[in-house]
GROMACS .gro file of N, CA, C and O in nm:
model
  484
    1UNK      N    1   3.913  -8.777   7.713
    1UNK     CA    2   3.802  -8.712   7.643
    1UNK      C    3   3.856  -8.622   7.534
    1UNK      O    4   3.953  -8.548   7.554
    2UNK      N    5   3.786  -8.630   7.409
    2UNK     CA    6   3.857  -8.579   7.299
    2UNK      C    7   3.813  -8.426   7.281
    2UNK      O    8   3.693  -8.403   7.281
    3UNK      N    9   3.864  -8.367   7.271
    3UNK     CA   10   3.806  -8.210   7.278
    3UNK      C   11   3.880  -8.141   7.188
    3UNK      O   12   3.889  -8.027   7.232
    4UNK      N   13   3.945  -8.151   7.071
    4UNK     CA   14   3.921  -8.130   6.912
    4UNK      C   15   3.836  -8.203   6.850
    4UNK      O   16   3.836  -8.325   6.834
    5UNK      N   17   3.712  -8.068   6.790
    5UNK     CA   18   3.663  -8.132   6.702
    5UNK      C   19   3.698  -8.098   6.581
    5UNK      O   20   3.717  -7.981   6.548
    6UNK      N   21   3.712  -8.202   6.501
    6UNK     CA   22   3.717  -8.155   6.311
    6UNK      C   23   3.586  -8.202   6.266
    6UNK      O   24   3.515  -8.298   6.298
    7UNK      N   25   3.573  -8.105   6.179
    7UNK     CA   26   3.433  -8.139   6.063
    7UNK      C   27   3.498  -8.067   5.887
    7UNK      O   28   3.603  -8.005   5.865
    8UNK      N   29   3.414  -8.097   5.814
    8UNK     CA   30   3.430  -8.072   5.696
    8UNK      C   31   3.483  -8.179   5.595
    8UNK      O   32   3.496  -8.136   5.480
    9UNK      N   33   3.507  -8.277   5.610
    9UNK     CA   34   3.565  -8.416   5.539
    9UNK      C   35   3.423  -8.443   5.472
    9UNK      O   36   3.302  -8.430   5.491
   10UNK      N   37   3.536  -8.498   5.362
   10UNK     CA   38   3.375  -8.541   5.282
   10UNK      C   39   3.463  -8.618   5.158
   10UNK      O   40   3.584  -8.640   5.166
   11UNK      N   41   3.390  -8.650   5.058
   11UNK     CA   42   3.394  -8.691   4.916
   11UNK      C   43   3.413  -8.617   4.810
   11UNK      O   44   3.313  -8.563   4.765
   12UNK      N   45   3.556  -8.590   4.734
   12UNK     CA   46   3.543  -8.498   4.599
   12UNK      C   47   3.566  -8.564   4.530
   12UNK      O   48   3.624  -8.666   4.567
   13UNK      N   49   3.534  -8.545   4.383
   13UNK     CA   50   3.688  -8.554   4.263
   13UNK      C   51   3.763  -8.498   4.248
   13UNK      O   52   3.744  -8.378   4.228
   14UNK      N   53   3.880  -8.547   4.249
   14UNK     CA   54   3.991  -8.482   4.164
   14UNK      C   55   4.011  -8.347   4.119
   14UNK      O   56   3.974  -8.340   4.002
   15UNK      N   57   4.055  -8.238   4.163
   15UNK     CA   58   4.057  -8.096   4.104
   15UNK      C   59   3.995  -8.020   4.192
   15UNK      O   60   4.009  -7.897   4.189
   16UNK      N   61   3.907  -8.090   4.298
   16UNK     CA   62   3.779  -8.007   4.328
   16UNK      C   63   3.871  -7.967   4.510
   16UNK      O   64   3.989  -7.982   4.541
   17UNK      N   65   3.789  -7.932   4.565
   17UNK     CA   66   3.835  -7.828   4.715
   17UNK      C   67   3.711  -7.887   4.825
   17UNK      O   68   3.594  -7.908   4.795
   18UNK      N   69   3.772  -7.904   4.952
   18UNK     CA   70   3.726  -7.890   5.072
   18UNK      C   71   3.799  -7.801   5.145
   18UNK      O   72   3.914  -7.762   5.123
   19UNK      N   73   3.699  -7.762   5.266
   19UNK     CA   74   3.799  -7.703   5.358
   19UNK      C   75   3.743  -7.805   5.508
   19UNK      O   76   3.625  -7.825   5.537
   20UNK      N   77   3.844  -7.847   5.573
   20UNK     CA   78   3.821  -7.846   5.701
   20UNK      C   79   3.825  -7.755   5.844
   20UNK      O   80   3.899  -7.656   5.848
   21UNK      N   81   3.780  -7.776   5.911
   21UNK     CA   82   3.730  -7.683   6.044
   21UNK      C   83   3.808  -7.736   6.162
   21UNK      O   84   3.778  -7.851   6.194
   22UNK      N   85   3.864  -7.700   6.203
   22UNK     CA   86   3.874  -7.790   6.400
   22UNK      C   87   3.826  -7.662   6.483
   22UNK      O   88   3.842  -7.542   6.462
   23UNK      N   89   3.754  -7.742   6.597
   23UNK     CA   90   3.742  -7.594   6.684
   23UNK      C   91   3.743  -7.691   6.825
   23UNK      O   92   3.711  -7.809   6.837
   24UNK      N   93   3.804  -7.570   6.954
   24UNK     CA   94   3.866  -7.671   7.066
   24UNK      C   95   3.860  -7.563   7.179
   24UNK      O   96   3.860  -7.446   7.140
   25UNK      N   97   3.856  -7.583   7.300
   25UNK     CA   98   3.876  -7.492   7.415
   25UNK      C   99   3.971  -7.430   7.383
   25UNK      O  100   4.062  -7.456   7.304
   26UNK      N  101   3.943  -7.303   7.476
   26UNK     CA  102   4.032  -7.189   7.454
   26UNK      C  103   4.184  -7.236   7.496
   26UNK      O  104   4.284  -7.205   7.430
   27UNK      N  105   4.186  -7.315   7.614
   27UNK     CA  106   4.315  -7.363   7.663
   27UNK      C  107   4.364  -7.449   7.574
   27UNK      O  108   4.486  -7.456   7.590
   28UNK      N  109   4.327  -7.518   7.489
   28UNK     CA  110   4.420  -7.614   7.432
   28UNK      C  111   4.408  -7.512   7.293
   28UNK      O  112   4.518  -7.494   7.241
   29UNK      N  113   4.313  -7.455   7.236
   29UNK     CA  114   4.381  -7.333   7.111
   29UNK      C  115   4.476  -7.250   7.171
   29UNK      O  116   4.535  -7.182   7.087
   30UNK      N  117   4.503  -7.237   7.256
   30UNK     CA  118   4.611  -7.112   7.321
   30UNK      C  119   4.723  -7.173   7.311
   30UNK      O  120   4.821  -7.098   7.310
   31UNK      N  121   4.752  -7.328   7.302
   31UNK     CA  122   4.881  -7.349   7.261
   31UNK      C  123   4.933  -7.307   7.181
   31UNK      O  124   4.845  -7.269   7.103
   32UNK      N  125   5.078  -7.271   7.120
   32UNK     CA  126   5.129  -7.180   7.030
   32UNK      C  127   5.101  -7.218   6.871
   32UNK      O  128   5.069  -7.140   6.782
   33UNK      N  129   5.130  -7.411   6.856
   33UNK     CA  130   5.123  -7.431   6.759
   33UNK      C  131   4.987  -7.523   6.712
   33UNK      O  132   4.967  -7.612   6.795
   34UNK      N  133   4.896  -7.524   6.610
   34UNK     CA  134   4.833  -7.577   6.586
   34UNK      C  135   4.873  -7.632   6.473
   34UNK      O  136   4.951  -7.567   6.404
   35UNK      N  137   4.825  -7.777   6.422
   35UNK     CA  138   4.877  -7.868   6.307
   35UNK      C  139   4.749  -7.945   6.208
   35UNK      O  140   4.636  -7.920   6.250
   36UNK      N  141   4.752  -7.997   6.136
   36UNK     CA  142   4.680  -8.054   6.054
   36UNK      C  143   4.767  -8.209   6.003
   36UNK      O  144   4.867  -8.218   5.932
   37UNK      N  145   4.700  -8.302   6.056
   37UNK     CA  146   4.801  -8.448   6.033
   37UNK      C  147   4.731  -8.542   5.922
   37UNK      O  148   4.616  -8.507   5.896
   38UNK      N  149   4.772  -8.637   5.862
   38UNK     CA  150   4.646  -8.705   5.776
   38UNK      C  151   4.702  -8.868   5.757
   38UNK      O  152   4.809  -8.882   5.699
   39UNK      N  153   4.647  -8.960   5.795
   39UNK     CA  154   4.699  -9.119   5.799
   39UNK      C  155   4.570  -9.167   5.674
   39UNK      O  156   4.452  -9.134   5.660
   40UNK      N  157   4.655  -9.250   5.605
   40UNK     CA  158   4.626  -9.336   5.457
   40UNK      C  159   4.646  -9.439   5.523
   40UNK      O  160   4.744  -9.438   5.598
   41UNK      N  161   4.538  -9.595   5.515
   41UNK     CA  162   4.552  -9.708   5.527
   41UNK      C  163   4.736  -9.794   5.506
   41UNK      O  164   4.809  -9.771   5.409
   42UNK      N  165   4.762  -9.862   5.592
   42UNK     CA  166   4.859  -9.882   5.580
   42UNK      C  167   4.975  -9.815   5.597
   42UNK      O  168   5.074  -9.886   5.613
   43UNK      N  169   4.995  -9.671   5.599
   43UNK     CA  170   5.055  -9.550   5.636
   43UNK      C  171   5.117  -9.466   5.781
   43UNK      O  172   5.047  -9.499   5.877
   44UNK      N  173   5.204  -9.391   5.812
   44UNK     CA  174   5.221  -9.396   5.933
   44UNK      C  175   5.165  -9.237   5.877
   44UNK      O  176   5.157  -9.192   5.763
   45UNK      N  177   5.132  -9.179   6.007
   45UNK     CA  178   5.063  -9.039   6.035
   45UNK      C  179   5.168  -8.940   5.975
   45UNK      O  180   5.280  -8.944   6.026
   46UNK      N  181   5.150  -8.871   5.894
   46UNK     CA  182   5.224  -8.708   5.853
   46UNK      C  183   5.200  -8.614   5.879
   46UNK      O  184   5.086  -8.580   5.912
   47UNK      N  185   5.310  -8.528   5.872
   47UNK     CA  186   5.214  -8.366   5.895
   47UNK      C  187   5.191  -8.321   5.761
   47UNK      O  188   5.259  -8.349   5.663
   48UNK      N  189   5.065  -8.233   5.766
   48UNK     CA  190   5.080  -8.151   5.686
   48UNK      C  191   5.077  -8.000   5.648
   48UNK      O  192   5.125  -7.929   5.560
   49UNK      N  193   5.002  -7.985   5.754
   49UNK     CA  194   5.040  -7.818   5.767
   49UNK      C  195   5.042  -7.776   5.914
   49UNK      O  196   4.985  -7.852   5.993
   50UNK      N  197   5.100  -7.662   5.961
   50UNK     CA  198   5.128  -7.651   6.132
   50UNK      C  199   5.119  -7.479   6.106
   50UNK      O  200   5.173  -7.438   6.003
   51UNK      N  201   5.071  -7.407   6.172
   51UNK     CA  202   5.086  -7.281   6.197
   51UNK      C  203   5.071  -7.212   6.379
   51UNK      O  204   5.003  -7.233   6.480
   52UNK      N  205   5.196  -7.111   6.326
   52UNK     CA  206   5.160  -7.072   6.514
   52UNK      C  207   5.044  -6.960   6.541
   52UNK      O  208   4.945  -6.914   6.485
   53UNK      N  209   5.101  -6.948   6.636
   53UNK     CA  210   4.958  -6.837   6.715
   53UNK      C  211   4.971  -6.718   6.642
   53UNK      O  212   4.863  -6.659   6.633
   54UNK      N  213   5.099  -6.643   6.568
   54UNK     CA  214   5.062  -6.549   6.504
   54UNK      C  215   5.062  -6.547   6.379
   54UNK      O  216   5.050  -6.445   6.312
   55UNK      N  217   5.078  -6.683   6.326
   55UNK     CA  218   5.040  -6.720   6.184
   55UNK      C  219   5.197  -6.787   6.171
   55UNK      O  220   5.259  -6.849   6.258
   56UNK      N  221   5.238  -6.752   6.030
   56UNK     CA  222   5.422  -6.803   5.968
   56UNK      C  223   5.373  -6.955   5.957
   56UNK      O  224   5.372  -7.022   6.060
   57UNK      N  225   5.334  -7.010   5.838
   57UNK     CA  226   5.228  -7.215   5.821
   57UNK      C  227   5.389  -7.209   5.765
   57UNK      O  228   5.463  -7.131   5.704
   58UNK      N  229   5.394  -7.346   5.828
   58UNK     CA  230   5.462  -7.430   5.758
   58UNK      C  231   5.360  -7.567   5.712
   58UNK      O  232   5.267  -7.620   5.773
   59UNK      N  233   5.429  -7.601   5.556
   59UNK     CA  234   5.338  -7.691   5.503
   59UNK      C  235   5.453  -7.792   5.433
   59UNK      O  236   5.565  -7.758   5.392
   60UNK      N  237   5.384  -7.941   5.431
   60UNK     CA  238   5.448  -8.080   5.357
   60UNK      C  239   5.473  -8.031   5.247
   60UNK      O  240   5.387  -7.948   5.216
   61UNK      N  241   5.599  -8.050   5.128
   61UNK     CA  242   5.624  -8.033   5.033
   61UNK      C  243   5.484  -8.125   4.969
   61UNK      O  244   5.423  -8.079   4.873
   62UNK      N  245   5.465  -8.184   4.997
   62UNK     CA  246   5.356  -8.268   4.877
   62UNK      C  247   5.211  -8.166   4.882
   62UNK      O  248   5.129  -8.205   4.798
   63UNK      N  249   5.177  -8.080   4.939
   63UNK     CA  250   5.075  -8.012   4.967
   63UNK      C  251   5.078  -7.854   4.961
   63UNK      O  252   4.985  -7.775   4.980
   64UNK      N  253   5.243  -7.827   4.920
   64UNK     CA  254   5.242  -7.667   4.898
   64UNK      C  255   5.184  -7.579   4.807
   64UNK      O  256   5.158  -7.672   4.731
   65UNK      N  257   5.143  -7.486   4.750
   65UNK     CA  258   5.078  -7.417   4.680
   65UNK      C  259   4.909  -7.487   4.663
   65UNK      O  260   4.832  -7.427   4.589
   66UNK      N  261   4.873  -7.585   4.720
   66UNK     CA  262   4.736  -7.634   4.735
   66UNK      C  263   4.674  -7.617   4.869
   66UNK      O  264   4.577  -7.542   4.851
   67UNK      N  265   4.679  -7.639   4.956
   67UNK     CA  266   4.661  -7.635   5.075
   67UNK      C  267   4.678  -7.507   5.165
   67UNK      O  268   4.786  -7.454   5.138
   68UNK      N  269   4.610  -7.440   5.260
   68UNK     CA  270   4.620  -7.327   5.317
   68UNK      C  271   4.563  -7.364   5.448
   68UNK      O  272   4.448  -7.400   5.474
   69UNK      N  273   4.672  -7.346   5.530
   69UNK     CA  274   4.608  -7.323   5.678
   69UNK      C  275   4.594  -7.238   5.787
   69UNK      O  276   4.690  -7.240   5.864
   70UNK      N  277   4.485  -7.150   5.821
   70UNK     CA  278   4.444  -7.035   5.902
   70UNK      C  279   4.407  -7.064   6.047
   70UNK      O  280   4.338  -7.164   6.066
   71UNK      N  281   4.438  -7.001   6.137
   71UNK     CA  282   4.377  -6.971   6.222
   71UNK      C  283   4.278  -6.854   6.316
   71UNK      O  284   4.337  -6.747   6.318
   72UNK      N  285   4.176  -6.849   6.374
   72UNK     CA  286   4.108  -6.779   6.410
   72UNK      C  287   4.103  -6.778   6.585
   72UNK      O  288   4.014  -6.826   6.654
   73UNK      N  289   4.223  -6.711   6.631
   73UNK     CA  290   4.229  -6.704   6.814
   73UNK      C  291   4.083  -6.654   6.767
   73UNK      O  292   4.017  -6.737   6.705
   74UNK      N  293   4.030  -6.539   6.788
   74UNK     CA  294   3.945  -6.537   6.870
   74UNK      C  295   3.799  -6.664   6.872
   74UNK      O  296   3.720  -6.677   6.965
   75UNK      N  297   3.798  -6.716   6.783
   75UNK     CA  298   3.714  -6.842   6.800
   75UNK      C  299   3.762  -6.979   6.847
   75UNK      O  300   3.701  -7.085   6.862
   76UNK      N  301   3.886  -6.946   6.867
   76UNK     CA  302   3.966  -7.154   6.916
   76UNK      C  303   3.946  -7.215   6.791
   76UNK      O  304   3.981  -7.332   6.802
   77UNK      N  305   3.905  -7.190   6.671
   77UNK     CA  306   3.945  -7.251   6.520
   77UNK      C  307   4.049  -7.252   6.469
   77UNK      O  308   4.116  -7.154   6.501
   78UNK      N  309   4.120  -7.356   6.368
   78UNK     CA  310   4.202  -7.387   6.285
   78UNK      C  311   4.152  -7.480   6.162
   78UNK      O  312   4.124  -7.600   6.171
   79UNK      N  313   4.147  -7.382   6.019
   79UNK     CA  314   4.067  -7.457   5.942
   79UNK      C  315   4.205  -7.520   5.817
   79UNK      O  316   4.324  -7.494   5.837
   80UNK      N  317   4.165  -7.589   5.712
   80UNK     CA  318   4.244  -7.591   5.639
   80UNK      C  319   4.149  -7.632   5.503
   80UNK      O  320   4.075  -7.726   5.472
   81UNK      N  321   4.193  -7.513   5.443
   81UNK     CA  322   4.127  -7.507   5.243
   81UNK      C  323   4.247  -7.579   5.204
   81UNK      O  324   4.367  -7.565   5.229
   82UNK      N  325   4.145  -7.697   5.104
   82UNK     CA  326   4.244  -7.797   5.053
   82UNK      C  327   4.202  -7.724   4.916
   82UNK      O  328   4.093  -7.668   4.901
   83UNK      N  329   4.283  -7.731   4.838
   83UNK     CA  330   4.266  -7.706   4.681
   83UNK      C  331   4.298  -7.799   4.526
   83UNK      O  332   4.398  -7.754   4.470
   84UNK      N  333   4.266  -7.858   4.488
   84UNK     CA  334   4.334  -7.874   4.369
   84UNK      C  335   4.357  -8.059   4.437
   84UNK      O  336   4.451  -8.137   4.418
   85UNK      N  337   4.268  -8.071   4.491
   85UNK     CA  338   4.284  -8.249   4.563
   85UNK      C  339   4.305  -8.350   4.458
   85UNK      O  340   4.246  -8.356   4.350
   86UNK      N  341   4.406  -8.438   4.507
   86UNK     CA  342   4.441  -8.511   4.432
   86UNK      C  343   4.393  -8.692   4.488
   86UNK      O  344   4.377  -8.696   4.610
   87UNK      N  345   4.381  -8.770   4.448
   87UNK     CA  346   4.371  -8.891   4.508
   87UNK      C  347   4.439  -8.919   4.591
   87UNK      O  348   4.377  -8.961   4.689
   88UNK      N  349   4.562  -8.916   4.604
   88UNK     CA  350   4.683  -8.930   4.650
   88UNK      C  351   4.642  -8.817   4.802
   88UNK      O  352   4.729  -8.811   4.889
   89UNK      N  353   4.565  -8.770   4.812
   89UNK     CA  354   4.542  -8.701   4.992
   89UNK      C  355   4.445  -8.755   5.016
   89UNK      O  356   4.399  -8.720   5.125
   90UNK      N  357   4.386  -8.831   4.964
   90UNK     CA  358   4.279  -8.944   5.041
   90UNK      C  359   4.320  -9.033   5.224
   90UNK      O  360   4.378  -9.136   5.259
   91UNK      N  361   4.270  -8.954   5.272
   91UNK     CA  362   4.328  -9.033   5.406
   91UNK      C  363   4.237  -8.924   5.538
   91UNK      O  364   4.157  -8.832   5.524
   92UNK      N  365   4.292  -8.987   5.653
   92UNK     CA  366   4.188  -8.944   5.742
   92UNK      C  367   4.254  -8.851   5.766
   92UNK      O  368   4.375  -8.867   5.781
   93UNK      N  369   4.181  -8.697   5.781
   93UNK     CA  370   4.285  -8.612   5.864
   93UNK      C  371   4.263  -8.574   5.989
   93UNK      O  372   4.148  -8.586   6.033
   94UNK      N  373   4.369  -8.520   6.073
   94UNK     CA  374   4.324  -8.494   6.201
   94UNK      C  375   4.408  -8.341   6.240
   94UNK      O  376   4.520  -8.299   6.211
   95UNK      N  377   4.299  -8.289   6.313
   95UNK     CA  378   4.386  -8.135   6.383
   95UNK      C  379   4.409  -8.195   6.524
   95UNK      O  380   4.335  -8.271   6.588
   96UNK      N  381   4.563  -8.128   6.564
   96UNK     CA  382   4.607  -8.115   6.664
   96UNK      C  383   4.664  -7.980   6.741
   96UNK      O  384   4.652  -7.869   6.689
   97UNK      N  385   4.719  -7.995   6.852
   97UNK     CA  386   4.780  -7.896   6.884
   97UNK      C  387   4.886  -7.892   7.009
   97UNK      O  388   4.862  -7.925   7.125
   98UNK      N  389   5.001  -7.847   6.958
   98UNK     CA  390   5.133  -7.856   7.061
   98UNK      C  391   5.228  -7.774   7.057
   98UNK      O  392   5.195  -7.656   7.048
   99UNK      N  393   5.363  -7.805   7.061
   99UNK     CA  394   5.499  -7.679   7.104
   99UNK      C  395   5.563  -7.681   7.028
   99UNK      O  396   5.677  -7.654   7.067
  100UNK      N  397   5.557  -7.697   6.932
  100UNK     CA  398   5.667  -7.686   6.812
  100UNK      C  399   5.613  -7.666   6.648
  100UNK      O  400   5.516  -7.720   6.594
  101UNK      N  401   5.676  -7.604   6.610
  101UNK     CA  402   5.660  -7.538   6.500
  101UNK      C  403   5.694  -7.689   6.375
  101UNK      O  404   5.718  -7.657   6.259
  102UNK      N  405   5.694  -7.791   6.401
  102UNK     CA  406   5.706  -7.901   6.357
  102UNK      C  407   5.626  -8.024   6.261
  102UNK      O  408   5.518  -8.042   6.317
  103UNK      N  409   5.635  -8.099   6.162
  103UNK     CA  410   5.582  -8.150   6.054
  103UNK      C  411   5.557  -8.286   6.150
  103UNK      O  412   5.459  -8.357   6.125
  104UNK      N  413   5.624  -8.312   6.230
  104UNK     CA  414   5.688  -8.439   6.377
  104UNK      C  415   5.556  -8.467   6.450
  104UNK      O  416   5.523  -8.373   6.522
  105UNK      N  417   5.485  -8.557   6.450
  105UNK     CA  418   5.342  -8.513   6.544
  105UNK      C  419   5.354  -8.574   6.677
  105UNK      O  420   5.260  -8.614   6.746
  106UNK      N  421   5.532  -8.578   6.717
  106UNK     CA  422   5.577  -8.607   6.858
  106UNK      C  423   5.574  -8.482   6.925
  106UNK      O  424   5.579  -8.490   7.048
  107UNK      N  425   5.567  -8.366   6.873
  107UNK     CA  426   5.573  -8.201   6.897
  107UNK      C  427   5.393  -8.185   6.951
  107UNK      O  428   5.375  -8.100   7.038
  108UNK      N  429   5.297  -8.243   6.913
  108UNK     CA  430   5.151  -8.229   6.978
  108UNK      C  431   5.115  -8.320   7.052
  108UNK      O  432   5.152  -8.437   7.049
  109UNK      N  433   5.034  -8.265   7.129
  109UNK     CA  434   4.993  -8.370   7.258
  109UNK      C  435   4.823  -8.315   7.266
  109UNK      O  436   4.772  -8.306   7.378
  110UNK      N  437   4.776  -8.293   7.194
  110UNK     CA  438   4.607  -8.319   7.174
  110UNK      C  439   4.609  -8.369   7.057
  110UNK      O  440   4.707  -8.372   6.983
  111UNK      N  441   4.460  -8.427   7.023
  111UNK     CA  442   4.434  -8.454   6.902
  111UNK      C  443   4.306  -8.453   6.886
  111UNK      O  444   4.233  -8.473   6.983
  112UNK      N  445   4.253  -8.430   6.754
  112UNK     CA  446   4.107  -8.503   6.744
  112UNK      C  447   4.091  -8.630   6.739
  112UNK      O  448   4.180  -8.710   6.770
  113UNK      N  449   3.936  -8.673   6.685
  113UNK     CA  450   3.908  -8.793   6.655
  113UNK      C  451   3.943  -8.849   6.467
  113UNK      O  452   3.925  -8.958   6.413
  114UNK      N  453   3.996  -8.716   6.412
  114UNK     CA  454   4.008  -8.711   6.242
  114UNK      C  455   3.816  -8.692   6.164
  114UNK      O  456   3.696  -8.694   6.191
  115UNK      N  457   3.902  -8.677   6.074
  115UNK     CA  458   3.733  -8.656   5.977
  115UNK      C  459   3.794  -8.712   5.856
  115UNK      O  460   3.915  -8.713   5.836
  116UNK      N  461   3.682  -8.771   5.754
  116UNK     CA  462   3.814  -8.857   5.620
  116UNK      C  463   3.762  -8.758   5.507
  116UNK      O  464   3.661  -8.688   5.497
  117UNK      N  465   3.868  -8.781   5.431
  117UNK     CA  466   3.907  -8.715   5.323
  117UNK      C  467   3.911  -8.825   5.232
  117UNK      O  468   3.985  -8.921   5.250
  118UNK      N  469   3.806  -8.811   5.099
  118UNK     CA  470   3.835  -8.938   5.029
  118UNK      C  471   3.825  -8.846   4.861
  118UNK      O  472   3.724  -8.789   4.820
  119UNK      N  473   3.939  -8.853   4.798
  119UNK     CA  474   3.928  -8.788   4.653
  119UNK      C  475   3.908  -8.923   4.555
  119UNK      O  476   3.971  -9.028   4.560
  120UNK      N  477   3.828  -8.896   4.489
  120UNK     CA  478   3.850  -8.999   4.384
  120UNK      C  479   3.871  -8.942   4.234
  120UNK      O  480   3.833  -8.831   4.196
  121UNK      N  481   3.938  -9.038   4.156
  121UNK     CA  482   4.032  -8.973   4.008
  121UNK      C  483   3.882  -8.992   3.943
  121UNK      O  484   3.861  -8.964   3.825
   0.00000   0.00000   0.00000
């Protein structure tokens, strides 16, 4: 039973911003690290941004200075403001959450179901 949910995926152009949402039981947000992953047709799954319980994100070089990812303990949320979207992040993304401070999504052991992200030029 899947118990991350993500919402906020949708349709932009080019230049423009979403943010996505995950929100999840307290026990599986209490894990240290929470992540943000995103799979493109044909593609194997990446990370792209991971932050721990007291913040310190690590983020994909292809997504730095665009992308921001927060968390909110006291709600079990982890959102991520995309900025400045390019075609090229068109793909499904998904929040997870696991033990390592890691880009590796062998380091999480929940997941959502993803929400898609589709930019067009």
């Amino acid at each position: 039973q899947v118990q991350l949910v993500e919402s906020g995926g949708g349709s932009v152009q080019a230049g423009g911003s979403l943010k996505l949402s995950c929100v999840s039981p307290a026990y599986i947000h209490g894990r240290t690290y929470r992540g943000w992953f995103r799979q493109s047709p044909g593609k194997e799954r990446e990370g792209v941004a991971v932050i721990g319980y007291g913040g310190s994100p690590l983020y994909a070089d292809s997504v730095k200075g665009r992308f921001t990812i927060s968390r909110d303990n006291s709600k079990n949320t982890v959102d991520l403001l995309m900025n400045n979207l390019k075609p090229e992040d068109t793909a499904m993304y998904y929040c997870a959450a696991g033990s390592a401070k890691s880009l590796s999504e062998s380091w999480f052991q929940d997941w959502g179901q993803g929400t898609q992200v589709t930019v067009s030029s």
